[in-house]
Coordinates of C-alpha atoms and ligand atoms in Angstrom, one line a residue:
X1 CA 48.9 -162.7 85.6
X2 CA 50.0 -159.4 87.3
X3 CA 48.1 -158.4 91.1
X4 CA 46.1 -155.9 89.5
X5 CA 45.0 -158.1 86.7
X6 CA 44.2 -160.8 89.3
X7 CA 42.1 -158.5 92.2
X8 CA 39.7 -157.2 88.6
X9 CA 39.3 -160.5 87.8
X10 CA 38.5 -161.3 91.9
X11 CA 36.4 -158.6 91.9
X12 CA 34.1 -160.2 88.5
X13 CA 33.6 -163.2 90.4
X14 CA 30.8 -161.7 92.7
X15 CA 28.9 -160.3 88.8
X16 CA 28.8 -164.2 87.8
X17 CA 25.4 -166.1 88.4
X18 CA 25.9 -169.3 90.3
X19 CA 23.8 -172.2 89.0
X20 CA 21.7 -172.5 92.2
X21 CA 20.5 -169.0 91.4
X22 CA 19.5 -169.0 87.9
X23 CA 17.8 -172.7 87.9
X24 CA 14.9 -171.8 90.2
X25 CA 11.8 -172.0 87.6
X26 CA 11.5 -174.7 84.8
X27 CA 9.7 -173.9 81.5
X28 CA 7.7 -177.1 80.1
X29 CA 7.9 -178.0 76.1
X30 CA 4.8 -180.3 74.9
X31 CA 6.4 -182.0 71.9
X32 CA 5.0 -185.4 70.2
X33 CA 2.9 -186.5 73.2
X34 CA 6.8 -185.8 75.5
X35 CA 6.9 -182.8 78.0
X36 CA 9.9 -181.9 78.7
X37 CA 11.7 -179.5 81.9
X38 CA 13.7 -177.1 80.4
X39 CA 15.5 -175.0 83.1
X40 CA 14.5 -171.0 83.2
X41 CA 17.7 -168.7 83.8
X42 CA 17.2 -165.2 85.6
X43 CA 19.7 -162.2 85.3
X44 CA 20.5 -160.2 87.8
X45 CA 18.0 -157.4 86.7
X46 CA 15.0 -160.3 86.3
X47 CA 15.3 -161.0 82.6
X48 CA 14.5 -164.6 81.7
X49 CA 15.5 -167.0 79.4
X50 CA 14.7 -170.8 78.7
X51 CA 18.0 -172.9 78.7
X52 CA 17.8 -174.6 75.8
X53 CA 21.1 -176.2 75.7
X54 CA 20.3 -180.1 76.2
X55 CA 16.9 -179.6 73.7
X56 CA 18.7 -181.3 70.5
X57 CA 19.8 -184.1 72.8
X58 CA 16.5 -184.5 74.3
X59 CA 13.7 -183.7 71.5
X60 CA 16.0 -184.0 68.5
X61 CA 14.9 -180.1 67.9
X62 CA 16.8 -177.4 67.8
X63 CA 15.4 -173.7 67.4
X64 CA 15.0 -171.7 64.9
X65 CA 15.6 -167.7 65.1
X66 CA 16.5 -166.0 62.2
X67 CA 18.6 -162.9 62.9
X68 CA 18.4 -164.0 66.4
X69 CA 16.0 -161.8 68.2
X70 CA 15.0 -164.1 70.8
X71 CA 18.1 -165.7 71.5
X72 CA 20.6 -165.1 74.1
X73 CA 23.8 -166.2 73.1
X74 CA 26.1 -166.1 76.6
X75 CA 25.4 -165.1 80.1
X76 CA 27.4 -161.2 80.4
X77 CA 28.5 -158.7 83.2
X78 CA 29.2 -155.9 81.0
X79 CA 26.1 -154.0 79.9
X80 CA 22.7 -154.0 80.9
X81 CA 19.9 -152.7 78.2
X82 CA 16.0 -152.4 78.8
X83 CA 15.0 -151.5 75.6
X84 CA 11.5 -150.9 76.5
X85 CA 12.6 -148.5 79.1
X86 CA 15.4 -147.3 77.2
X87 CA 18.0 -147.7 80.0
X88 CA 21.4 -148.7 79.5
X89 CA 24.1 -149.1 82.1
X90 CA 27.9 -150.2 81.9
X91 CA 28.6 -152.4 84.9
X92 CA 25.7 -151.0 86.2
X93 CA 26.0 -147.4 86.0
X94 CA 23.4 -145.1 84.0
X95 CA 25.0 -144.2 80.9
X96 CA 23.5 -140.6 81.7
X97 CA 25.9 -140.0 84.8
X98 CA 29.0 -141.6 82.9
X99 CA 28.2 -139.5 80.2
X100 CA 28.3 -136.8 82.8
X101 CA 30.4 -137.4 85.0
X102 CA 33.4 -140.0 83.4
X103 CA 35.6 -139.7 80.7
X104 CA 36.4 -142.9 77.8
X105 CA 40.0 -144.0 79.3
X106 CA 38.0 -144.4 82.9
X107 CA 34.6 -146.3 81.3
X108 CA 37.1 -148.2 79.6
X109 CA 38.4 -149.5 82.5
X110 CA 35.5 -149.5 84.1
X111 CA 34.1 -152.1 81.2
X112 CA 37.2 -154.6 81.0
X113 CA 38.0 -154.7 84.5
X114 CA 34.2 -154.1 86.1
X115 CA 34.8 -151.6 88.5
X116 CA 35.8 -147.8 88.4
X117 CA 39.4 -147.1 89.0
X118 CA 41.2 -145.2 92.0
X119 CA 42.8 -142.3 90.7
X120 CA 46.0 -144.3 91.1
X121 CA 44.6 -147.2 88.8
X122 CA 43.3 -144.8 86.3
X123 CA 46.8 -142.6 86.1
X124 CA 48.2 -145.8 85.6
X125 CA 45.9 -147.2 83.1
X126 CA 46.5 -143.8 80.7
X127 CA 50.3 -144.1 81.4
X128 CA 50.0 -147.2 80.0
X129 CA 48.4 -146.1 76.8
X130 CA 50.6 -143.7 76.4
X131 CA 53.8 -146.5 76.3
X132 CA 51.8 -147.9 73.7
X133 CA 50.6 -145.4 71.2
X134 CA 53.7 -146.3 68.6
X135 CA 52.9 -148.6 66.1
X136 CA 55.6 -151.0 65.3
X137 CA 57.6 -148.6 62.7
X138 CA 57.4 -151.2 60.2
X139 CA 53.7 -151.3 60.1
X140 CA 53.8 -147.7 58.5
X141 CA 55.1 -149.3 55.4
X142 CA 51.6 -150.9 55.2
X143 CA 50.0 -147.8 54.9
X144 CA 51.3 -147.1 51.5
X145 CA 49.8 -150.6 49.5
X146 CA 46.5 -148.7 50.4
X147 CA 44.9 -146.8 47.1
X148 CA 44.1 -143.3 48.2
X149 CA 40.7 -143.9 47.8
X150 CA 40.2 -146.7 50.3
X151 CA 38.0 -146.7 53.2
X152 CA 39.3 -145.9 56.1
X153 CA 37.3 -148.8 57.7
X154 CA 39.2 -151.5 55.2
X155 CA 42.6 -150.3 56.3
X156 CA 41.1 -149.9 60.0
X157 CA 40.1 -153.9 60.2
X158 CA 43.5 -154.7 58.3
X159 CA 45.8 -152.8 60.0
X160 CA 44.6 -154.2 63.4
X161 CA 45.1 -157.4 62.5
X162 CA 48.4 -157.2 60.7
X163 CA 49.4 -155.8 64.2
X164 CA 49.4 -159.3 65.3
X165 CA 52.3 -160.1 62.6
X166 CA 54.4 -157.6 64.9
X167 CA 53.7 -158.7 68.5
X168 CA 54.2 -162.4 68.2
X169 CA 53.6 -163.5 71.9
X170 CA 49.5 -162.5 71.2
X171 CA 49.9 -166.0 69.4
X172 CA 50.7 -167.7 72.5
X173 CA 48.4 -169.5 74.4
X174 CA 48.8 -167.7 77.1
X175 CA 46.2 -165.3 77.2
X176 CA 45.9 -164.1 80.7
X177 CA 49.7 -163.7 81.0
X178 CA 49.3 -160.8 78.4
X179 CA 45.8 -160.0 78.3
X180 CA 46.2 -157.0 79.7
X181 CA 49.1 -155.5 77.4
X182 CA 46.8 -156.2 74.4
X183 CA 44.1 -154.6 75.7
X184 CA 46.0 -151.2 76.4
X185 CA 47.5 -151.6 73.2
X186 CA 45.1 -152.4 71.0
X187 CA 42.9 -149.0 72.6
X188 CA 46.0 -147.1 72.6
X189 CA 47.1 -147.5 68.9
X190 CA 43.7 -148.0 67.3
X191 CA 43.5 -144.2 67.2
X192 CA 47.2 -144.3 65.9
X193 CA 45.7 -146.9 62.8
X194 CA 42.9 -144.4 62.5
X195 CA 44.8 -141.3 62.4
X196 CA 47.2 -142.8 59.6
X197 CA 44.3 -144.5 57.8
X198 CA 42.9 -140.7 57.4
X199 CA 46.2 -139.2 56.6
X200 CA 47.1 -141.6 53.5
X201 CA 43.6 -141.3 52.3
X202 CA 44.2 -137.4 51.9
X203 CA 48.0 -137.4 50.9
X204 CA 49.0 -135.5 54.0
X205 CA 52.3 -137.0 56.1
X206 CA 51.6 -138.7 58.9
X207 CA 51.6 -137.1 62.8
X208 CA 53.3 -139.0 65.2
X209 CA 51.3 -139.2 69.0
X210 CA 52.5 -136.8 71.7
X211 CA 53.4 -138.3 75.1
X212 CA 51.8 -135.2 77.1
X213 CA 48.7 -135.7 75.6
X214 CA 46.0 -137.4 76.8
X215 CA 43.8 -140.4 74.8
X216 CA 41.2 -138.2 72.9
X217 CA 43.4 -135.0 72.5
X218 CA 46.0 -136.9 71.0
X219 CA 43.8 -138.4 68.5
X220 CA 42.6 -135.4 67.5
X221 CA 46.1 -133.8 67.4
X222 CA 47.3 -136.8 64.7
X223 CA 44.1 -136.2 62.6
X224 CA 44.7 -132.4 62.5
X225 CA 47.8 -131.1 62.8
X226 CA 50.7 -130.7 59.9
X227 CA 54.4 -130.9 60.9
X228 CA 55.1 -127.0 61.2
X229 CA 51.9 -126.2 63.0
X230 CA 50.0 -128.3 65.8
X231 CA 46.3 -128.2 65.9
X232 CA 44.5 -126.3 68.5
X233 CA 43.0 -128.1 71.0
X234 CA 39.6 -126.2 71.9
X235 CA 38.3 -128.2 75.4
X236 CA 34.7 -128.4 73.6
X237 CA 35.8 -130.2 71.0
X238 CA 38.1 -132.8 72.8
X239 CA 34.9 -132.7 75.5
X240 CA 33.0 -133.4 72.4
X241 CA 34.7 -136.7 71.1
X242 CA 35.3 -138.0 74.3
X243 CA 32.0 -138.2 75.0
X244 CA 31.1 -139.8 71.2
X245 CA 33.6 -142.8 72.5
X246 CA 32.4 -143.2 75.7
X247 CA 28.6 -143.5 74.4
X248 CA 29.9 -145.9 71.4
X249 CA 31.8 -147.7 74.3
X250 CA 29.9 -151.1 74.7
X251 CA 26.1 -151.7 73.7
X252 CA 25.5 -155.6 74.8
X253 CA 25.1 -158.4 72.3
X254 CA 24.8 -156.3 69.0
X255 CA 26.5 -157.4 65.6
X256 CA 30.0 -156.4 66.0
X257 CA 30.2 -157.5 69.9
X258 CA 28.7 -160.6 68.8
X259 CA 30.9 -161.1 65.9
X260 CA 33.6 -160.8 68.2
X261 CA 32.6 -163.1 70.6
X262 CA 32.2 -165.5 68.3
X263 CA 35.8 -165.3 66.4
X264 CA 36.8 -165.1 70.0
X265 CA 35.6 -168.6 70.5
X266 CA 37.5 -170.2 68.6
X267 CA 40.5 -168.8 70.5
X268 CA 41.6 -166.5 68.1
X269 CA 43.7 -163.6 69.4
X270 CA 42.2 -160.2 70.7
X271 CA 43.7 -158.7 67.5
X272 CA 42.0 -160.4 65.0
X273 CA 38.8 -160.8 66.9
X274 CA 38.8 -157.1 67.3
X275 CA 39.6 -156.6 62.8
X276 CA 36.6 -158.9 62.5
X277 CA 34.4 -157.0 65.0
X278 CA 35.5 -153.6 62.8
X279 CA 33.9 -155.5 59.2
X280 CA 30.8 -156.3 61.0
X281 CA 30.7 -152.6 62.4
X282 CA 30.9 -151.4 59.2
X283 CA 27.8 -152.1 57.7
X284 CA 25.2 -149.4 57.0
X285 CA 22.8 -151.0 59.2
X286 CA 25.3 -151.3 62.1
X287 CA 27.8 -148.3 62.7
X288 CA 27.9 -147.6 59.2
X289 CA 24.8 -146.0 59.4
X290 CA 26.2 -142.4 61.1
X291 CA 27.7 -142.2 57.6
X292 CA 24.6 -143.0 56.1
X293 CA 22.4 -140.5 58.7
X294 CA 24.8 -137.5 57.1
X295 CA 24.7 -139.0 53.1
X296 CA 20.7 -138.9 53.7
X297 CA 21.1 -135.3 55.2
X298 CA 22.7 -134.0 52.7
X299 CA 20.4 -135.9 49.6
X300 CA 17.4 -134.2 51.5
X301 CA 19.2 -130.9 52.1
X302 CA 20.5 -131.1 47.9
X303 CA 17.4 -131.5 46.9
X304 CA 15.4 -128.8 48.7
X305 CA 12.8 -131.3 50.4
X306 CA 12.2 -130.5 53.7
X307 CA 12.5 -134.2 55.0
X308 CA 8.4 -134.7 54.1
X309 CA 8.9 -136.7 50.8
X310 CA 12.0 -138.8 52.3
X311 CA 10.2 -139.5 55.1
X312 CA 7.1 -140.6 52.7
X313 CA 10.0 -142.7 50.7
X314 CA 10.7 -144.1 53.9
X315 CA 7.3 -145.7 55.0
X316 CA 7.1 -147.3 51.3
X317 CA 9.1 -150.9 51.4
X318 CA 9.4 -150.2 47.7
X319 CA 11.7 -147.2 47.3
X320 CA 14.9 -148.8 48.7
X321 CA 14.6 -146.0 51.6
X322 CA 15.0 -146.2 54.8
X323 CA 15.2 -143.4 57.8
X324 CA 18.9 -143.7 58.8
X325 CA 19.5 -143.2 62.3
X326 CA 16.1 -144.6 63.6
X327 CA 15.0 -147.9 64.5
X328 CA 16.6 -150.4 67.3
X329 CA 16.4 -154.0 67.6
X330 CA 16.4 -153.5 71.3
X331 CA 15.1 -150.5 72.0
X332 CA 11.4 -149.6 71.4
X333 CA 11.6 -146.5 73.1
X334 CA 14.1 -143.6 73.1
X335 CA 18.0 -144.8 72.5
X336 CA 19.1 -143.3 75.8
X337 CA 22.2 -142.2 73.9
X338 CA 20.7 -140.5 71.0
X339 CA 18.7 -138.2 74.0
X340 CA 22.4 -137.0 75.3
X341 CA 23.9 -137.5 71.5
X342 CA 20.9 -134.7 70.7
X343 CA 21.7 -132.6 73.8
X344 CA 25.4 -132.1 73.5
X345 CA 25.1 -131.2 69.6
X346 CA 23.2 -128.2 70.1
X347 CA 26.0 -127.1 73.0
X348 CA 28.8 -128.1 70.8
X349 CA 27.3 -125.9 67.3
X350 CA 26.5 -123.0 69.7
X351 CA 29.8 -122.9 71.4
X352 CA 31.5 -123.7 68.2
X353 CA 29.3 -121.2 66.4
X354 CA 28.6 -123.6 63.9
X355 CA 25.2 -123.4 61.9
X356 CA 24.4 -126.7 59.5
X357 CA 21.5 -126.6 57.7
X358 CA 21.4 -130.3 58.6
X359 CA 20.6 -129.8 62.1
X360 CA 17.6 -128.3 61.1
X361 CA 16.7 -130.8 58.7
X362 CA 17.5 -133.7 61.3
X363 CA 15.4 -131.9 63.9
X364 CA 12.4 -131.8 61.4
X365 CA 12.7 -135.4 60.3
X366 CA 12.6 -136.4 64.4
X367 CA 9.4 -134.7 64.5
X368 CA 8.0 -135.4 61.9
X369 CA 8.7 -139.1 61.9
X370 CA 7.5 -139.4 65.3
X371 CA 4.4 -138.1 64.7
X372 CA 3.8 -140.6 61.7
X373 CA 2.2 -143.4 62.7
X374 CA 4.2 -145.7 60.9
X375 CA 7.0 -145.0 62.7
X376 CA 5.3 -145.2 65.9
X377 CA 3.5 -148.0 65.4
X378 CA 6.6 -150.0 64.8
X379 CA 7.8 -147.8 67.5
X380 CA 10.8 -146.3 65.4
X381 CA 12.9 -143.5 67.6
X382 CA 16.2 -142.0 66.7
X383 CA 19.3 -144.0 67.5
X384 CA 22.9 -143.1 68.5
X385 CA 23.6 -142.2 65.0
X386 CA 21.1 -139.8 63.9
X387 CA 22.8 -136.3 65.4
X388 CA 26.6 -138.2 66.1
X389 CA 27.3 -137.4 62.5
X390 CA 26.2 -133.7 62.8
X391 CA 28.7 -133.3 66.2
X392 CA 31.5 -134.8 64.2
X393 CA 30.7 -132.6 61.0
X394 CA 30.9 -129.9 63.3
X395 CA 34.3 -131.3 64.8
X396 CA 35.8 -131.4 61.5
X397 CA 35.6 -134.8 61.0
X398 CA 35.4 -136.3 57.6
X399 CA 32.3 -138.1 56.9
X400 CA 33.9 -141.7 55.8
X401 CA 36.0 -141.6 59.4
X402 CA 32.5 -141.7 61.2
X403 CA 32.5 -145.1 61.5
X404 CA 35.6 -145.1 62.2
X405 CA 35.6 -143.0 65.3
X406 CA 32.7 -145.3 66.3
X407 CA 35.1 -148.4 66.4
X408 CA 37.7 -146.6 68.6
X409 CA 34.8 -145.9 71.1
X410 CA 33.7 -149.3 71.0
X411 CA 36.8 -151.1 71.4
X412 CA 36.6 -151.6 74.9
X413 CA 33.6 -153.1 75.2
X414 CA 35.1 -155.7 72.6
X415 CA 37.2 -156.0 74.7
X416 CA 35.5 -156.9 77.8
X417 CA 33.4 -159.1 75.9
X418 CA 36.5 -161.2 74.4
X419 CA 37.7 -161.2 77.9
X420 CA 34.8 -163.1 79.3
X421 CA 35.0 -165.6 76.6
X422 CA 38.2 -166.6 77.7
X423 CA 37.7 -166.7 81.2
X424 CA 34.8 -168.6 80.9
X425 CA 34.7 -172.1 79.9
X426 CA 33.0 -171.7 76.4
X427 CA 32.3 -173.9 73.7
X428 CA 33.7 -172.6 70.3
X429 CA 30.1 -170.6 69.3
X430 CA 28.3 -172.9 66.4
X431 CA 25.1 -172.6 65.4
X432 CA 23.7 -174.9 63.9
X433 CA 20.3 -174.5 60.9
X434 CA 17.6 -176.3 59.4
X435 CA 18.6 -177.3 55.7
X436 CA 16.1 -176.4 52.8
X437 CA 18.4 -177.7 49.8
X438 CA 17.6 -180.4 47.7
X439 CA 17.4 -184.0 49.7
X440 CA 20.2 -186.8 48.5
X441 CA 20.9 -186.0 44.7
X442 CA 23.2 -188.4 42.6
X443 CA 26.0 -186.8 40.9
X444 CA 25.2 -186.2 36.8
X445 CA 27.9 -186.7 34.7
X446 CA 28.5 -183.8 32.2
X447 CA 27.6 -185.5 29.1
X448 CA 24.4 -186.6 30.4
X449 CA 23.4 -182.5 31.5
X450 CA 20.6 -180.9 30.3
Ligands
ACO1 N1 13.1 -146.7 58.3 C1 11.9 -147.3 57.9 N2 11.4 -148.4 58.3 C2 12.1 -149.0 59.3 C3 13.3 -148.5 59.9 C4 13.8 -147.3 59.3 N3 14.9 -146.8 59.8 N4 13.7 -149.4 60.8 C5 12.8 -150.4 60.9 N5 11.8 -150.2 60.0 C6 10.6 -151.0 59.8 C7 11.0 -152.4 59.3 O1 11.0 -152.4 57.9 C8 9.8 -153.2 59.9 O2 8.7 -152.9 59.1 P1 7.5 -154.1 59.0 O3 7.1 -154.5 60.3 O4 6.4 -153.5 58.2 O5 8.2 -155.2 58.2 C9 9.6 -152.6 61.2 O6 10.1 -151.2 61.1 C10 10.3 -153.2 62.4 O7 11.7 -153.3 62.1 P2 12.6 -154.1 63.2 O8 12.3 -155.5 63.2 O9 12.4 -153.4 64.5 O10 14.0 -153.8 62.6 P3 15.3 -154.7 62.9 O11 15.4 -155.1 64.3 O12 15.3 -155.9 61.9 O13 16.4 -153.7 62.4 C11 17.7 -151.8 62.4 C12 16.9 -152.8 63.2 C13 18.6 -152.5 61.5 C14 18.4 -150.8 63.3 C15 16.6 -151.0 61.5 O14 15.8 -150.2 62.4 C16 17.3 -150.1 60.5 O15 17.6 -150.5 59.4 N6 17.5 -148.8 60.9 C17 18.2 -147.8 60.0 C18 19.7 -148.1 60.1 C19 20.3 -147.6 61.4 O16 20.0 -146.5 61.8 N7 21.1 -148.5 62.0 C20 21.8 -148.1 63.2 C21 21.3 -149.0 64.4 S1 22.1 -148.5 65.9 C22 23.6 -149.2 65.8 O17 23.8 -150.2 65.2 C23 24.6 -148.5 66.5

């Protein structure tokens, strides 16, 4: 483990909560005439949680929670959410003044090593990335087994885990001693993956990365440019994505980061913990849904409604419709994100001079909706996704790369959370489930089948 490497992970230690701090309270559990003490478990902001690890052992129970909306599956440092304030805060720190004031490369080092950098440790950190944006030469061959019409987020999750096939040591068991090396590299070349992905999906030769530029210009340079002319790089728009990753960049126990934890746990490497954590992402109810935000635009905008009959479509359980973009497990009030998300997209279109009919449209939804009260009784808001979709439009960015750009943003908070399953002494993650299937059934022999 290198010094710097070992003072981050010094600097973590003070984050973790000792147990004399988190057992203070018990909770009681009346079961079959028993009570029993289970401990209570307070965070550092004051949420609460009944430990229910020794339950089976004591009562025979376990818990059931389907899609897991009560449970919390680890203890994490990372990201804090109060979704009934709708704050949210990497290591601590408002996503409003990162969003503001930081840029992705520093919030990612700010996520996987908990603290913000010196100017030293950040010019480091990018140097770094920049060592590492090659792909292995022979992965490029890989590109071409790929039909042109493939999504960019199945060669995404593939390519990232073939990568392993070319750095053998992220096999070895040593995971601290080179931690840190996949960490820059798998940030540094998943725009390299993502940039080819979208180049073999439109027959156009792939861009190699330029040394002098920096993380987010240099994606957009090997999306855009073609080898006798480079792409200009207008500041709003590079502003523009940079701040897309940065707000993608961690979001606590969702599907993907949990996904990822969970391969983690078995002590897979970061590679193929990270490929899983892109399939999970995928999903139209996950990231998938920024694609889905702009397919639904664009249905409503074909078909000359003004949002009022999708949004009726939408309250009706029957129609197979929902409002893409709003809703939040967690939050139940405004998506802090989607508030700055709303913001920069009307700076970005004005500055760009870009006018989409689908702003409109996703403006008149928003208001709409949140005057129905079906949407706020369930207390439905608009999520990251529903104006990301119209900023990347805007950008240039092809609609099935959304998701895509999504998973580069939230690769290092993947990352972070894969590195506090290894440095803390986890069990593999196995839940377990209460079986409805048929009860002991002796095996028919074919003849005698009805
Ligand atoms: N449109 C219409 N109705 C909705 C929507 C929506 N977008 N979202 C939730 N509801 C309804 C549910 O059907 C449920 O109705 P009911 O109480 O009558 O049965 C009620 O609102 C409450 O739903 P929740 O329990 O809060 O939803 P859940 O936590 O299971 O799902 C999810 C959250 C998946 C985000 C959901 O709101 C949804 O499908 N939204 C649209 C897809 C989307 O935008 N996903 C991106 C989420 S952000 C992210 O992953 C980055």
């Amino acid at each position: 483990m290198d010094d710097q490497l070992a003072s981050s992970l010094g600097s973590l230690k003070c984050y973790w909560l000792e147990p004399a701090d988190i057992m203070s309270k018990t909770a009681e559990l009346k079961l079959e005439g028993k009570t029993y003490q289970l401990p209570v478990i307070e965070g550092s902001e004051k949420e609460q949680g009944i430990d229910i690890s020794s339950l089976r052992s004591q009562t025979g129970h376990i818990t059931i929670d389907d899609g897991y909306g009560n449970t919390g599956s680890c203890r994490s440092a990372i990201t804090f959410i109060d979704g009934e304030k709708g704050i949210l805060r990497y290591r601590g720190i408002p996503i409003e003044e990162l969003a503001d004031k930081s840029s992705f490369v520093e919030v990612a080092y700010l996520l996987i090593w908990g603290k913000l950098p010196t100017s030293e440790e950040l010019r480091k950190f990018s140097e770094l990335f920049t060592e590492n944006e090659l792909l292995h030469e022979s992965m490029k061959h890989h590109f071409e087994g790929f039909p042109a019409s493939a999504h960019p987020m199945a060669i995404l999750s593939s390519m990232i885990n073939a990568t392993s096939c070319f750095y053998p040591e992220l096999l070895s068991s040593d995971v601290k001693g080179h931690f840190k090396l996949d960490a820059v590299r798998l940030i540094s070349q998943v725009r390299t993956i993502a940039a080819f992905a979208h180049r073999k999906s439109r027959g156009l030769p792939i861009i190699y990365p330029k040394p002098e530029y920096k993380y987010t210009a240099n994606f957009l340079h090997m999306l855009f440019s073609v080898p006798y002319r480079d792409y200009e790089l207008k500041p709003e728009v590079v502003r523009a994505l940079d701040l897309i990753f940065l707000l993608h960049a961690d979001h606590e126990q969702n599907c993907s980061t949990s996904t990822v934890r969970m391969v983690a746990s078995s002590k897979a490497n970061l590679f193929a913990s990270a490929a899983a954590g892109v399939c999970a992402l995928w999903g139209p109810l996950h990231g998938g849904a920024n694609q889905a935000v702009l397919e639904m635009l664009d249905e409503i905008h074909q078909s000359g409604d003004d949002g009022s009959k999708f949004i009726n479509a939408a309250k009706d359980k029957n129609s197979g419709k929902k409002l893409m973009g709003f809703g939040h497990r967690v939050y139940k009030n405004h998506d802090p994100r989607a508030k700055i998300i709303k913001k920069a997209c009307d700076e970005v279109l004005e500055k760009l001079q870009v006018d989409d009919p689908l702003l409109s449209i996703a403006k008149k939804l928003e208001e709409a909706a949140l005057k129905e009260s079906y949407f706020v009784e369930r207390k439905l808001y608009p999520n990251v996704d529903f104006y990301s979709g119209i900023i990347m439009r805007a950008l240039g960015i092809p609609v099935e790369m959304f998701t895509v750009i999504f998973a580069i943003g939230r690769m290092p908070g993947w990352i972070a959370n894969y590195k506090e399953v290894m440095e803390e002494p986890t069990r593999i993650y196995r839940p377990r489930q209460i079986y409805t299937g048929p009860t002991l059934n002796p095996y028919i022999p074919i003849k005698n089948r009805l």
